[in-house]
Amino acid sequence: SGKYVMVMGVVRSCSPEPVLRAIKVTDLSENPVHKNMWSLEVEDLHRIIP
């Protein structure tokens, strides 16, 4: 499974993989609204990334 988190920070680079300098990480896993959105966001990501 995993954790559903929100990361606030600065993008350091984008190639070949994104590198972030995180300032704040918030666990949203237990919030029922966010829990329902998680699968939809993963599905959306799979449509964007070939």
Short mmCIF file of C-alpha atoms in Angstrom, two decimals:
data_model
loop_
_atom_site.label_atom_id
_atom_site.label_comp_id
_atom_site.label_asym_id
_atom_site.label_seq_id
_atom_site.Cartn_x
_atom_site.Cartn_y
_atom_site.Cartn_z
CA SER A 1 0.00 0.00 0.00
CA GLY A 2 1.99 3.05 1.11
CA LYS A 3 1.34 6.55 2.38
CA TYR A 4 -0.49 9.39 0.67
CA VAL A 5 1.50 12.52 1.47
CA MET A 6 1.68 16.15 0.47
CA VAL A 7 5.21 17.49 -0.01
CA MET A 8 5.99 21.19 0.00
CA GLY A 9 9.42 22.15 -1.20
CA VAL A 10 11.70 23.22 -3.99
CA VAL A 11 12.39 21.30 -7.20
CA ARG A 12 16.18 20.93 -7.44
CA SER A 13 16.29 19.09 -10.78
CA CYS A 14 14.00 17.20 -13.14
CA SER A 15 16.31 14.90 -15.05
CA PRO A 16 16.42 11.93 -15.11
CA GLU A 17 14.21 11.76 -11.97
CA PRO A 18 12.72 14.70 -10.06
CA VAL A 19 14.77 15.76 -7.04
CA LEU A 20 13.02 17.86 -4.37
CA ARG A 21 14.27 19.63 -1.29
CA ALA A 22 11.35 19.01 1.02
CA ILE A 23 10.42 21.73 3.50
CA LYS A 24 7.32 20.02 4.85
CA VAL A 25 5.80 16.54 4.47
CA THR A 26 2.22 15.99 5.67
CA ASP A 27 0.64 12.53 5.91
CA LEU A 28 -2.85 12.65 4.37
CA SER A 29 -3.39 8.87 4.42
CA GLU A 30 -5.98 8.76 7.20
CA ASN A 31 -8.22 11.54 5.83
CA PRO A 32 -11.21 9.80 4.15
CA VAL A 33 -11.53 12.46 1.42
CA HIS A 34 -7.86 12.15 0.48
CA LYS A 35 -8.06 8.35 0.73
CA ASN A 36 -10.78 8.34 -1.96
CA MET A 37 -8.78 10.70 -4.21
CA TRP A 38 -5.58 8.65 -4.05
CA SER A 39 -6.67 5.97 -6.54
CA LEU A 40 -8.01 8.64 -8.92
CA GLU A 41 -4.72 10.54 -8.84
CA VAL A 42 -2.73 7.36 -9.51
CA GLU A 43 -5.05 6.57 -12.43
CA ASP A 44 -4.58 10.12 -13.77
CA LEU A 45 -0.80 9.82 -13.44
CA HIS A 46 -0.81 6.60 -15.47
CA ARG A 47 -2.63 8.44 -18.28
CA ILE A 48 -0.03 11.22 -18.29
CA ILE A 49 3.10 9.05 -18.08
CA PRO A 50 3.50 6.73 -21.08
#
